[in-house]
Protein backbone atom coordinates (compact mmCIF):
# COMPACT_ATOMS: atom_id res chain seq x y z
CA UNK A 1 0.00 0.00 0.00
CA UNK A 2 1.31 3.41 -0.93
CA UNK A 3 1.30 5.59 2.17
CA UNK A 4 1.37 9.36 2.29
CA UNK A 5 3.63 11.69 4.20
CA UNK A 6 1.23 12.27 7.12
CA UNK A 7 2.66 15.74 7.75
CA UNK A 8 0.91 16.96 4.59
CA UNK A 9 -2.38 16.32 6.39
CA UNK A 10 -1.50 19.11 8.81
CA UNK A 11 -1.50 21.75 6.07
CA UNK A 12 -4.37 24.17 5.59
CA UNK A 13 -6.76 23.04 2.84
CA UNK A 14 -5.08 25.13 0.15
CA UNK A 15 -2.23 27.54 -0.37
CA UNK A 16 -3.20 31.13 0.45
CA UNK A 17 -3.16 32.53 -3.08
CA UNK A 18 -4.94 29.46 -4.50
CA UNK A 19 -7.64 29.99 -1.88
CA UNK A 20 -8.01 33.66 -2.83
CA UNK A 21 -8.18 32.80 -6.54
CA UNK A 22 -10.93 30.28 -5.85
CA UNK A 23 -12.99 32.82 -3.88
CA UNK A 24 -12.57 35.45 -6.59
CA UNK A 25 -13.48 32.96 -9.35
CA UNK A 26 -16.67 32.06 -7.49
CA UNK A 27 -17.49 35.75 -7.09
CA UNK A 28 -16.88 36.36 -10.79
CA UNK A 29 -19.15 33.47 -11.75
CA UNK A 30 -21.94 35.05 -9.73
CA UNK A 31 -21.17 38.60 -10.94
CA UNK A 32 -19.68 38.36 -14.44
CA UNK A 33 -20.48 42.04 -15.06
CA UNK A 34 -18.20 43.26 -12.26
CA UNK A 35 -14.88 44.79 -13.26
CA UNK A 36 -12.36 43.67 -10.62
CA UNK A 37 -9.03 45.29 -9.83
CA UNK A 38 -6.39 42.86 -8.56
CA UNK A 39 -4.18 44.13 -5.76
CA UNK A 40 -3.80 40.68 -4.22
CA UNK A 41 -0.89 38.44 -5.22
CA UNK A 42 2.27 40.40 -5.94
CA UNK A 43 2.45 39.69 -9.64
CA UNK A 44 4.05 42.25 -11.94
CA UNK A 45 2.03 43.80 -14.76
CA UNK A 46 4.59 45.84 -16.73
CA UNK A 47 6.51 44.26 -19.66
CA UNK A 48 10.10 43.06 -19.39
CA UNK A 49 12.81 45.73 -19.80
CA UNK A 50 13.84 46.19 -23.45
CA UNK A 51 17.44 45.18 -22.64
CA UNK A 52 16.20 41.82 -21.32
CA UNK A 53 13.93 41.23 -24.31
CA UNK A 54 16.73 41.89 -26.74
CA UNK A 55 19.17 39.58 -24.87
CA UNK A 56 16.43 36.95 -24.68
CA UNK A 57 15.84 37.08 -28.49
CA UNK A 58 19.54 36.94 -29.24
CA UNK A 59 20.01 33.89 -27.00
CA UNK A 60 17.05 32.11 -28.61
CA UNK A 61 18.63 32.75 -32.03
CA UNK A 62 21.87 31.17 -30.79
CA UNK A 63 19.91 27.99 -30.09
CA UNK A 64 18.81 27.93 -33.73
CA UNK A 65 22.31 27.26 -35.06
CA UNK A 66 24.38 24.09 -34.49
CA UNK A 67 27.47 26.27 -34.01
CA UNK A 68 26.05 28.19 -31.06
CA UNK A 69 23.51 25.67 -29.76
CA UNK A 70 23.65 24.73 -26.05
CA UNK A 71 22.14 21.75 -24.28
CA UNK A 72 22.34 21.20 -20.51
CA UNK A 73 23.92 24.15 -18.80
CA UNK A 74 25.78 24.08 -15.47
CA UNK A 75 23.31 23.29 -12.66
CA UNK A 76 24.62 26.19 -10.57
CA UNK A 77 24.13 28.68 -13.41
CA UNK A 78 26.34 30.00 -16.21
CA UNK A 79 29.54 31.76 -15.14
CA UNK A 80 28.56 34.90 -17.07
CA UNK A 81 25.53 35.39 -14.83
CA UNK A 82 27.03 34.29 -11.52
CA UNK A 83 30.10 36.49 -11.99
CA UNK A 84 27.96 39.51 -12.88
CA UNK A 85 25.73 38.94 -9.84
CA UNK A 86 28.68 38.52 -7.46
CA UNK A 87 30.36 41.67 -8.67
CA UNK A 88 27.30 43.90 -9.07
CA UNK A 89 25.02 42.89 -6.23
CA UNK A 90 27.68 42.18 -3.61
CA UNK A 91 31.29 43.19 -4.27
CA UNK A 92 30.27 46.71 -5.32
CA UNK A 93 28.53 47.00 -1.94
CA UNK A 94 31.63 45.86 -0.09
CA UNK A 95 30.37 42.30 0.47
CA UNK A 96 32.97 39.69 -0.43
CA UNK A 97 30.75 37.19 -2.25
CA UNK A 98 32.26 35.05 -5.01
CA UNK A 99 30.61 33.55 -8.08
CA UNK A 100 30.97 30.00 -6.72
CA UNK A 101 28.74 31.01 -3.79
CA UNK A 102 25.86 31.93 -6.13
CA UNK A 103 23.26 29.33 -7.17
CA UNK A 104 20.99 30.40 -10.03
CA UNK A 105 17.50 28.89 -9.89
CA UNK A 106 13.99 29.23 -11.26
CA UNK A 107 12.59 31.11 -8.28
CA UNK A 108 13.15 32.34 -4.75
CA UNK A 109 9.95 30.60 -3.66
CA UNK A 110 11.45 27.22 -4.60
CA UNK A 111 14.83 28.05 -3.04
CA UNK A 112 13.41 29.33 0.21
CA UNK A 113 11.03 26.38 0.33
CA UNK A 114 13.67 23.76 -0.47
CA UNK A 115 16.51 25.00 1.69
CA UNK A 116 15.16 23.53 4.94
CA UNK A 117 15.66 20.03 3.46
CA UNK A 118 19.34 20.28 4.42
CA UNK A 119 18.61 20.29 8.12
CA UNK A 120 17.49 17.84 10.80
CA UNK A 121 13.82 17.39 11.58
CA UNK A 122 14.26 18.27 15.25
CA UNK A 123 15.75 21.74 14.78
CA UNK A 124 13.81 24.72 16.15
CA UNK A 125 12.56 26.96 13.37
CA UNK A 126 11.74 30.62 13.98
CA UNK A 127 9.44 32.50 11.66
CA UNK A 128 7.86 35.91 11.87
CA UNK A 129 4.10 36.28 12.21
CA UNK A 130 2.77 37.51 9.75
CA UNK A 131 4.93 35.54 7.32
CA UNK A 132 5.24 34.47 3.68
CA UNK A 133 3.39 31.12 3.96
CA UNK A 134 6.04 29.12 2.09
CA UNK A 135 8.42 29.21 5.08
CA UNK A 136 5.80 27.67 7.34
CA UNK A 137 4.23 25.16 4.98
CA UNK A 138 7.53 23.62 3.88
CA UNK A 139 8.54 23.06 7.51
CA UNK A 140 5.13 21.54 8.22
CA UNK A 141 5.60 19.17 5.26
CA UNK A 142 9.03 18.23 6.63
CA UNK A 143 7.49 17.21 9.96
CA UNK A 144 8.88 19.97 12.17
CA UNK A 145 5.52 20.87 13.71
CA UNK A 146 2.51 19.43 15.42
CA UNK A 147 -1.03 19.78 14.06
CA UNK A 148 -2.43 23.28 13.44
CA UNK A 149 -4.03 24.71 16.59
CA UNK A 150 -5.54 28.15 17.22
CA UNK A 151 -4.04 29.59 14.07
CA UNK A 152 -0.53 28.28 14.74
CA UNK A 153 1.68 25.22 14.43
CA UNK A 154 3.06 24.17 17.82
CA UNK A 155 6.74 23.38 17.38
CA UNK A 156 7.55 26.61 15.52
CA UNK A 157 8.98 29.65 17.29
CA UNK A 158 6.77 32.60 16.29
CA UNK A 159 8.21 36.12 16.23
CA UNK A 160 5.25 38.46 16.50
CA UNK A 161 5.38 41.53 14.27
CA UNK A 162 2.72 43.90 15.51
CA UNK A 163 1.92 47.61 15.45
CA UNK A 164 3.47 47.81 18.95
CA UNK A 165 6.93 46.69 17.80
CA UNK A 166 6.76 48.46 14.43
CA UNK A 167 6.25 45.07 12.72
CA UNK A 168 9.88 44.22 13.42
CA UNK A 169 10.82 40.74 14.71
CA UNK A 170 12.44 40.76 18.16
CA UNK A 171 15.09 38.21 19.18
CA UNK A 172 13.40 35.05 20.51
CA UNK A 173 13.40 34.17 24.22
CA UNK A 174 13.79 30.49 23.36
CA UNK A 175 16.71 29.32 21.20
CA UNK A 176 16.12 29.00 17.46
CA UNK A 177 18.33 27.09 15.01
CA UNK A 178 16.90 28.15 11.66
CA UNK A 179 15.56 31.70 11.39
CA UNK A 180 13.60 33.10 8.45
CA UNK A 181 13.88 36.86 7.99
CA UNK A 182 12.46 38.87 5.09
CA UNK A 183 13.33 42.50 4.43
CA UNK A 184 11.77 44.49 2.81
CA UNK A 185 9.11 42.33 4.31
CA UNK A 186 6.43 40.38 2.59
CA UNK A 187 3.66 40.96 3.69
CA UNK A 188 4.13 44.04 5.91
CA UNK A 189 6.46 46.09 3.69
CA UNK A 190 8.49 46.93 6.82
CA UNK A 191 12.27 47.04 6.50
CA UNK A 192 14.95 46.01 9.00
CA UNK A 193 17.62 48.51 9.95
CA UNK A 194 21.33 47.80 9.92
CA UNK A 195 21.29 47.66 13.74
CA UNK A 196 18.41 45.20 13.83
CA UNK A 197 20.11 42.94 11.31
CA UNK A 198 23.38 43.16 13.24
CA UNK A 199 21.53 41.98 16.37
CA UNK A 200 20.20 38.96 14.45
CA UNK A 201 23.61 38.12 13.00
CA UNK A 202 25.14 38.34 16.50
CA UNK A 203 22.35 36.12 17.83
CA UNK A 204 22.94 33.54 15.10
CA UNK A 205 26.69 33.53 15.75
CA UNK A 206 26.19 33.07 19.49
CA UNK A 207 23.66 30.28 19.06
CA UNK A 208 25.24 28.58 16.02
CA UNK A 209 21.98 29.21 14.14
CA UNK A 210 21.44 29.89 10.46
CA UNK A 211 19.48 32.84 9.05
CA UNK A 212 17.59 32.40 5.78
CA UNK A 213 17.40 35.98 4.57
CA UNK A 214 14.76 36.58 1.91
CA UNK A 215 15.72 39.72 -0.01
CA UNK A 216 13.38 39.22 -2.98
CA UNK A 217 12.22 42.86 -2.67
CA UNK A 218 15.70 44.39 -2.26
CA UNK A 219 15.40 46.43 -5.47
CA UNK A 220 12.61 48.47 -3.89
CA UNK A 221 14.92 49.93 -1.24
CA UNK A 222 15.34 53.66 -1.80
CA UNK A 223 16.49 54.68 1.68
CA UNK A 224 20.30 55.03 1.66
CA UNK A 225 20.50 54.10 5.32
CA UNK A 226 19.17 50.59 4.65
CA UNK A 227 21.38 47.69 3.62
CA UNK A 228 20.52 45.78 0.45
CA UNK A 229 22.22 42.55 1.44
CA UNK A 230 22.70 40.84 4.81
CA UNK A 231 26.37 40.45 3.84
CA UNK A 232 26.81 44.19 4.39
CA UNK A 233 26.54 43.23 8.08
CA UNK A 234 29.86 42.08 9.60
CA UNK A 235 29.90 38.38 10.45
CA UNK A 236 26.85 37.50 8.31
CA UNK A 237 28.78 35.29 5.90
CA UNK A 238 29.21 32.69 8.65
CA UNK A 239 25.54 32.46 9.53
CA UNK A 240 23.32 33.63 6.67
CA UNK A 241 22.04 32.46 3.32
CA UNK A 242 20.41 35.10 1.11
CA UNK A 243 17.70 34.70 -1.51
CA UNK A 244 17.19 37.10 -4.39
CA UNK A 245 14.90 37.12 -7.38
CA UNK A 246 14.54 38.77 -10.77
CA UNK A 247 10.75 38.37 -10.49
CA UNK A 248 9.86 41.63 -8.81
CA UNK A 249 13.10 43.41 -9.78
CA UNK A 250 12.78 42.99 -13.53
CA UNK A 251 9.34 41.53 -14.16
CA UNK A 252 10.45 37.87 -14.35
CA UNK A 253 7.48 36.31 -12.50
CA UNK A 254 6.54 34.41 -15.66
CA UNK A 255 10.08 34.03 -17.02
CA UNK A 256 11.51 32.52 -13.80
CA UNK A 257 14.99 33.35 -12.60
CA UNK A 258 16.37 33.85 -9.11
CA UNK A 259 19.43 32.98 -7.08
CA UNK A 260 20.57 31.90 -3.64
CA UNK A 261 23.83 33.01 -2.05
CA UNK A 262 25.42 30.37 0.15
CA UNK A 263 28.81 31.60 1.40
CA UNK A 264 31.60 29.07 1.81
CA UNK A 265 32.02 30.18 5.41
CA UNK A 266 28.44 29.25 6.29
CA UNK A 267 28.44 26.33 8.70
CA UNK A 268 25.96 23.79 10.07
CA UNK A 269 26.73 20.85 12.36
CA UNK A 270 26.35 17.07 12.47
CA UNK A 271 24.60 15.48 15.46
CA UNK A 272 28.07 14.98 16.92
CA UNK A 273 28.84 18.70 16.56
CA UNK A 274 31.20 18.42 13.56
CA UNK A 275 31.06 21.52 11.33
CA UNK A 276 29.84 21.00 7.76
CA UNK A 277 29.84 23.50 4.89
CA UNK A 278 26.25 24.56 4.11
CA UNK A 279 27.39 25.55 0.63
CA UNK A 280 28.68 22.02 -0.07
CA UNK A 281 25.41 20.53 1.17
CA UNK A 282 23.40 22.86 -1.06
CA UNK A 283 25.66 22.23 -4.05
CA UNK A 284 25.10 18.48 -3.64
CA UNK A 285 21.35 18.92 -3.36
CA UNK A 286 21.09 21.46 -6.17
CA UNK A 287 23.12 19.40 -8.65
CA UNK A 288 21.08 16.29 -7.78
CA UNK A 289 17.61 17.78 -8.00
CA UNK A 290 17.96 20.67 -10.45
CA UNK A 291 19.18 20.92 -14.03
CA UNK A 292 19.64 24.64 -14.37
CA UNK A 293 17.71 27.63 -15.70
CA UNK A 294 17.45 27.86 -19.49
CA UNK A 295 20.22 29.67 -21.37
CA UNK A 296 18.00 32.44 -22.86
CA UNK A 297 16.53 33.20 -19.44
CA UNK A 298 19.99 33.53 -17.91
CA UNK A 299 21.06 35.84 -20.74
CA UNK A 300 17.93 37.94 -20.14
CA UNK A 301 18.79 38.08 -16.42
CA UNK A 302 22.37 39.12 -17.22
CA UNK A 303 20.98 42.02 -19.27
CA UNK A 304 19.42 43.43 -16.08
CA UNK A 305 22.97 44.49 -15.14
CA UNK A 306 23.79 46.25 -18.42
CA UNK A 307 23.69 50.08 -18.29
CA UNK A 308 20.39 50.12 -20.25
CA UNK A 309 19.01 47.27 -18.13
CA UNK A 310 19.84 49.14 -14.93
CA UNK A 311 18.10 52.28 -16.16
CA UNK A 312 15.03 50.36 -17.29
CA UNK A 313 14.79 48.35 -14.09
CA UNK A 314 15.04 51.51 -12.02
CA UNK A 315 12.17 53.00 -14.04
CA UNK A 316 10.11 49.87 -13.58
CA UNK A 317 10.57 49.84 -9.80
CA UNK A 318 9.93 53.60 -9.63
CA UNK A 319 6.64 52.96 -11.40
CA UNK A 320 5.49 50.46 -8.76
CA UNK A 321 6.85 52.64 -5.95
CA UNK A 322 4.77 55.56 -7.26
CA UNK A 323 1.75 53.25 -7.09
CA UNK A 324 2.71 52.20 -3.58
CA UNK A 325 3.05 55.82 -2.45
CA UNK A 326 -0.38 56.57 -3.92
CA UNK A 327 -1.93 53.67 -1.98
CA UNK A 328 -0.19 54.63 1.26
CA UNK A 329 -1.11 58.30 0.99
CA UNK A 330 -4.71 57.48 0.07
CA UNK A 331 -5.12 55.36 3.19
CA UNK A 332 -3.45 58.04 5.28
CA UNK A 333 -5.87 60.62 3.88
CA UNK A 334 -8.73 58.31 4.88
CA UNK A 335 -7.26 58.20 8.38
CA UNK A 336 -6.43 54.51 8.08
CA UNK A 337 -3.17 53.34 9.66
CA UNK A 338 -0.75 51.52 7.35
CA UNK A 339 2.95 50.74 6.94
CA UNK A 340 5.17 49.79 4.00
CA UNK A 341 4.99 51.11 0.48
CA UNK A 342 8.11 53.29 0.74
CA UNK A 343 10.88 50.71 0.27
CA UNK A 344 8.45 47.99 -0.71
CA UNK A 345 5.63 47.25 -3.15
CA UNK A 346 3.36 46.13 -0.29
CA UNK A 347 1.21 48.24 2.00
CA UNK A 348 0.06 46.66 5.23
CA UNK A 349 -3.21 48.19 6.28
CA UNK A 350 -4.80 48.06 9.73
CA UNK A 351 -8.47 47.38 9.27
CA UNK A 352 -9.22 46.43 12.87
CA UNK A 353 -11.83 44.11 11.40
CA UNK A 354 -11.77 40.41 10.64
CA UNK A 355 -9.44 40.27 7.65
CA UNK A 356 -11.36 37.71 5.55
CA UNK A 357 -14.57 39.63 6.21
CA UNK A 358 -12.83 42.80 5.07
CA UNK A 359 -11.48 40.98 2.00
CA UNK A 360 -15.08 39.96 1.09
CA UNK A 361 -16.29 43.48 1.79
CA UNK A 362 -13.73 45.08 -0.57
CA UNK A 363 -14.39 42.45 -3.22
CA UNK A 364 -18.14 42.85 -3.06
CA UNK A 365 -18.50 46.58 -2.55
CA UNK A 366 -15.40 47.99 -4.29
CA UNK A 367 -14.51 45.21 -6.73
CA UNK A 368 -10.95 45.24 -5.37
CA UNK A 369 -9.00 42.06 -4.60
CA UNK A 370 -6.59 42.36 -1.67
CA UNK A 371 -4.89 39.75 0.50
CA UNK A 372 -6.39 39.14 3.94
CA UNK A 373 -3.76 39.49 6.65
CA UNK A 374 -4.88 36.34 8.47
CA UNK A 375 -3.60 34.33 5.50
CA UNK A 376 -0.09 35.29 6.64
CA UNK A 377 -0.57 34.24 10.26
CA UNK A 378 -2.38 35.04 13.47
CA UNK A 379 -0.75 38.47 13.87
CA UNK A 380 -1.96 39.30 10.36
CA UNK A 381 -5.53 39.25 11.59
CA UNK A 382 -7.22 42.68 11.45
CA UNK A 383 -4.92 43.69 8.58
CA UNK A 384 -4.97 43.41 4.82
CA UNK A 385 -2.11 43.59 2.32
CA UNK A 386 -2.38 45.76 -0.78
CA UNK A 387 0.01 45.10 -3.63
CA UNK A 388 1.23 47.99 -5.80
CA UNK A 389 1.72 45.71 -8.80
CA UNK A 390 -0.83 47.05 -11.23
CA UNK A 391 -1.16 50.00 -13.60
CA UNK A 392 -1.20 53.49 -12.06
CA UNK A 393 -4.68 54.02 -13.51
CA UNK A 394 -6.02 50.89 -11.83
CA UNK A 395 -4.37 51.80 -8.56
CA UNK A 396 -6.00 55.23 -8.65
CA UNK A 397 -9.35 53.73 -9.48
CA UNK A 398 -9.07 51.07 -6.78
CA UNK A 399 -8.23 53.64 -4.12
CA UNK A 400 -11.11 55.89 -5.20
CA UNK A 401 -13.46 52.92 -4.95
CA UNK A 402 -12.11 51.95 -1.52
CA UNK A 403 -12.42 55.53 -0.25
CA UNK A 404 -15.99 55.62 -1.53
CA UNK A 405 -17.10 52.40 0.18
CA UNK A 406 -15.35 53.25 3.42
CA UNK A 407 -16.94 56.68 3.52
CA UNK A 408 -20.32 55.08 2.98
CA UNK A 409 -19.59 52.78 5.96
CA UNK A 410 -19.23 53.71 9.57
CA UNK A 411 -15.59 54.89 9.61
CA UNK A 412 -15.32 54.13 13.32
CA UNK A 413 -14.57 50.48 12.55
CA UNK A 414 -11.26 51.41 10.96
CA UNK A 415 -8.08 52.10 12.80
CA UNK A 416 -7.12 55.75 13.10
C1 LIG B 1 3.07 37.38 -2.90
O1 LIG B 1 2.10 37.95 -3.40
O2 LIG B 1 3.23 37.24 -1.68
C2 LIG B 1 4.10 36.86 -3.82
O3 LIG B 1 3.88 37.27 -5.11
C3 LIG B 1 4.10 35.42 -3.82
C4 LIG B 1 5.37 34.92 -4.37
O4 LIG B 1 6.28 35.67 -4.71
O5 LIG B 1 5.45 33.70 -4.45
Coordinates of C-alpha atoms in Angstrom, one line a residue, residues 44-292:
X44 CA 4.1 42.2 -11.9
X45 CA 2.0 43.8 -14.8
X46 CA 4.6 45.8 -16.7
X47 CA 6.5 44.3 -19.7
X48 CA 10.1 43.1 -19.4
X49 CA 12.8 45.7 -19.8
X50 CA 13.8 46.2 -23.5
X51 CA 17.4 45.2 -22.6
X52 CA 16.2 41.8 -21.3
X53 CA 13.9 41.2 -24.3
X54 CA 16.7 41.9 -26.7
X55 CA 19.2 39.6 -24.9
X56 CA 16.4 36.9 -24.7
X57 CA 15.8 37.1 -28.5
X58 CA 19.5 36.9 -29.2
X59 CA 20.0 33.9 -27.0
X60 CA 17.1 32.1 -28.6
X61 CA 18.6 32.8 -32.0
X62 CA 21.9 31.2 -30.8
X63 CA 19.9 28.0 -30.1
X64 CA 18.8 27.9 -33.7
X65 CA 22.3 27.3 -35.1
X66 CA 24.4 24.1 -34.5
X67 CA 27.5 26.3 -34.0
X68 CA 26.1 28.2 -31.1
X69 CA 23.5 25.7 -29.8
X70 CA 23.7 24.7 -26.1
X71 CA 22.1 21.7 -24.3
X72 CA 22.3 21.2 -20.5
X73 CA 23.9 24.1 -18.8
X74 CA 25.8 24.1 -15.5
X75 CA 23.3 23.3 -12.7
X76 CA 24.6 26.2 -10.6
X77 CA 24.1 28.7 -13.4
X78 CA 26.3 30.0 -16.2
X79 CA 29.5 31.8 -15.1
X80 CA 28.6 34.9 -17.1
X81 CA 25.5 35.4 -14.8
X82 CA 27.0 34.3 -11.5
X83 CA 30.1 36.5 -12.0
X84 CA 28.0 39.5 -12.9
X85 CA 25.7 38.9 -9.8
X86 CA 28.7 38.5 -7.5
X87 CA 30.4 41.7 -8.7
X88 CA 27.3 43.9 -9.1
X89 CA 25.0 42.9 -6.2
X90 CA 27.7 42.2 -3.6
X91 CA 31.3 43.2 -4.3
X92 CA 30.3 46.7 -5.3
X93 CA 28.5 47.0 -1.9
X94 CA 31.6 45.9 -0.1
X95 CA 30.4 42.3 0.5
X96 CA 33.0 39.7 -0.4
X97 CA 30.7 37.2 -2.2
X98 CA 32.3 35.0 -5.0
X99 CA 30.6 33.6 -8.1
X100 CA 31.0 30.0 -6.7
X101 CA 28.7 31.0 -3.8
X102 CA 25.9 31.9 -6.1
X103 CA 23.3 29.3 -7.2
X104 CA 21.0 30.4 -10.0
X105 CA 17.5 28.9 -9.9
X106 CA 14.0 29.2 -11.3
X107 CA 12.6 31.1 -8.3
X108 CA 13.1 32.3 -4.7
X109 CA 10.0 30.6 -3.7
X110 CA 11.5 27.2 -4.6
X111 CA 14.8 28.1 -3.0
X112 CA 13.4 29.3 0.2
X113 CA 11.0 26.4 0.3
X114 CA 13.7 23.8 -0.5
X115 CA 16.5 25.0 1.7
X116 CA 15.2 23.5 4.9
X117 CA 15.7 20.0 3.5
X118 CA 19.3 20.3 4.4
X119 CA 18.6 20.3 8.1
X120 CA 17.5 17.8 10.8
X121 CA 13.8 17.4 11.6
X122 CA 14.3 18.3 15.2
X123 CA 15.8 21.7 14.8
X124 CA 13.8 24.7 16.1
X125 CA 12.6 27.0 13.4
X126 CA 11.7 30.6 14.0
X127 CA 9.4 32.5 11.7
X128 CA 7.9 35.9 11.9
X129 CA 4.1 36.3 12.2
X130 CA 2.8 37.5 9.8
X131 CA 4.9 35.5 7.3
X132 CA 5.2 34.5 3.7
X133 CA 3.4 31.1 4.0
X134 CA 6.0 29.1 2.1
X135 CA 8.4 29.2 5.1
X136 CA 5.8 27.7 7.3
X137 CA 4.2 25.2 5.0
X138 CA 7.5 23.6 3.9
X139 CA 8.5 23.1 7.5
X140 CA 5.1 21.5 8.2
X141 CA 5.6 19.2 5.3
X142 CA 9.0 18.2 6.6
X143 CA 7.5 17.2 10.0
X144 CA 8.9 20.0 12.2
X145 CA 5.5 20.9 13.7
X146 CA 2.5 19.4 15.4
X147 CA -1.0 19.8 14.1
X148 CA -2.4 23.3 13.4
X149 CA -4.0 24.7 16.6
X150 CA -5.5 28.1 17.2
X151 CA -4.0 29.6 14.1
X152 CA -0.5 28.3 14.7
X153 CA 1.7 25.2 14.4
X154 CA 3.1 24.2 17.8
X155 CA 6.7 23.4 17.4
X156 CA 7.5 26.6 15.5
X157 CA 9.0 29.6 17.3
X158 CA 6.8 32.6 16.3
X159 CA 8.2 36.1 16.2
X160 CA 5.2 38.5 16.5
X161 CA 5.4 41.5 14.3
X162 CA 2.7 43.9 15.5
X163 CA 1.9 47.6 15.5
X164 CA 3.5 47.8 18.9
X165 CA 6.9 46.7 17.8
X166 CA 6.8 48.5 14.4
X167 CA 6.3 45.1 12.7
X168 CA 9.9 44.2 13.4
X169 CA 10.8 40.7 14.7
X170 CA 12.4 40.8 18.2
X171 CA 15.1 38.2 19.2
X172 CA 13.4 35.1 20.5
X173 CA 13.4 34.2 24.2
X174 CA 13.8 30.5 23.4
X175 CA 16.7 29.3 21.2
X176 CA 16.1 29.0 17.5
X177 CA 18.3 27.1 15.0
X178 CA 16.9 28.1 11.7
X179 CA 15.6 31.7 11.4
X180 CA 13.6 33.1 8.4
X181 CA 13.9 36.9 8.0
X182 CA 12.5 38.9 5.1
X183 CA 13.3 42.5 4.4
X184 CA 11.8 44.5 2.8
X185 CA 9.1 42.3 4.3
X186 CA 6.4 40.4 2.6
X187 CA 3.7 41.0 3.7
X188 CA 4.1 44.0 5.9
X189 CA 6.5 46.1 3.7
X190 CA 8.5 46.9 6.8
X191 CA 12.3 47.0 6.5
X192 CA 14.9 46.0 9.0
X193 CA 17.6 48.5 9.9
X194 CA 21.3 47.8 9.9
X195 CA 21.3 47.7 13.7
X196 CA 18.4 45.2 13.8
X197 CA 20.1 42.9 11.3
X198 CA 23.4 43.2 13.2
X199 CA 21.5 42.0 16.4
X200 CA 20.2 39.0 14.4
X201 CA 23.6 38.1 13.0
X202 CA 25.1 38.3 16.5
X203 CA 22.4 36.1 17.8
X204 CA 22.9 33.5 15.1
X205 CA 26.7 33.5 15.8
X206 CA 26.2 33.1 19.5
X207 CA 23.7 30.3 19.1
X208 CA 25.2 28.6 16.0
X209 CA 22.0 29.2 14.1
X210 CA 21.4 29.9 10.5
X211 CA 19.5 32.8 9.0
X212 CA 17.6 32.4 5.8
X213 CA 17.4 36.0 4.6
X214 CA 14.8 36.6 1.9
X215 CA 15.7 39.7 0.0
X216 CA 13.4 39.2 -3.0
X217 CA 12.2 42.9 -2.7
X218 CA 15.7 44.4 -2.3
X219 CA 15.4 46.4 -5.5
X220 CA 12.6 48.5 -3.9
X221 CA 14.9 49.9 -1.2
X222 CA 15.3 53.7 -1.8
X223 CA 16.5 54.7 1.7
X224 CA 20.3 55.0 1.7
X225 CA 20.5 54.1 5.3
X226 CA 19.2 50.6 4.7
X227 CA 21.4 47.7 3.6
X228 CA 20.5 45.8 0.5
X229 CA 22.2 42.5 1.4
X230 CA 22.7 40.8 4.8
X231 CA 26.4 40.5 3.8
X232 CA 26.8 44.2 4.4
X233 CA 26.5 43.2 8.1
X234 CA 29.9 42.1 9.6
X235 CA 29.9 38.4 10.4
X236 CA 26.9 37.5 8.3
X237 CA 28.8 35.3 5.9
X238 CA 29.2 32.7 8.6
X239 CA 25.5 32.5 9.5
X240 CA 23.3 33.6 6.7
X241 CA 22.0 32.5 3.3
X242 CA 20.4 35.1 1.1
X243 CA 17.7 34.7 -1.5
X244 CA 17.2 37.1 -4.4
X245 CA 14.9 37.1 -7.4
X246 CA 14.5 38.8 -10.8
X247 CA 10.7 38.4 -10.5
X248 CA 9.9 41.6 -8.8
X249 CA 13.1 43.4 -9.8
X250 CA 12.8 43.0 -13.5
X251 CA 9.3 41.5 -14.2
X252 CA 10.4 37.9 -14.4
X253 CA 7.5 36.3 -12.5
X254 CA 6.5 34.4 -15.7
X255 CA 10.1 34.0 -17.0
X256 CA 11.5 32.5 -13.8
X257 CA 15.0 33.4 -12.6
X258 CA 16.4 33.9 -9.1
X259 CA 19.4 33.0 -7.1
X260 CA 20.6 31.9 -3.6
X261 CA 23.8 33.0 -2.1
X262 CA 25.4 30.4 0.1
X263 CA 28.8 31.6 1.4
X264 CA 31.6 29.1 1.8
X265 CA 32.0 30.2 5.4
X266 CA 28.4 29.3 6.3
X267 CA 28.4 26.3 8.7
X268 CA 26.0 23.8 10.1
X269 CA 26.7 20.9 12.4
X270 CA 26.4 17.1 12.5
X271 CA 24.6 15.5 15.5
X272 CA 28.1 15.0 16.9
X273 CA 28.8 18.7 16.6
X274 CA 31.2 18.4 13.6
X275 CA 31.1 21.5 11.3
X276 CA 29.8 21.0 7.8
X277 CA 29.8 23.5 4.9
X278 CA 26.3 24.6 4.1
X279 CA 27.4 25.5 0.6
X280 CA 28.7 22.0 -0.1
X281 CA 25.4 20.5 1.2
X282 CA 23.4 22.9 -1.1
X283 CA 25.7 22.2 -4.0
X284 CA 25.1 18.5 -3.6
X285 CA 21.3 18.9 -3.4
X286 CA 21.1 21.5 -6.2
X287 CA 23.1 19.4 -8.7
X288 CA 21.1 16.3 -7.8
X289 CA 17.6 17.8 -8.0
X290 CA 18.0 20.7 -10.4
X291 CA 19.2 20.9 -14.0
X292 CA 19.6 24.6 -14.4

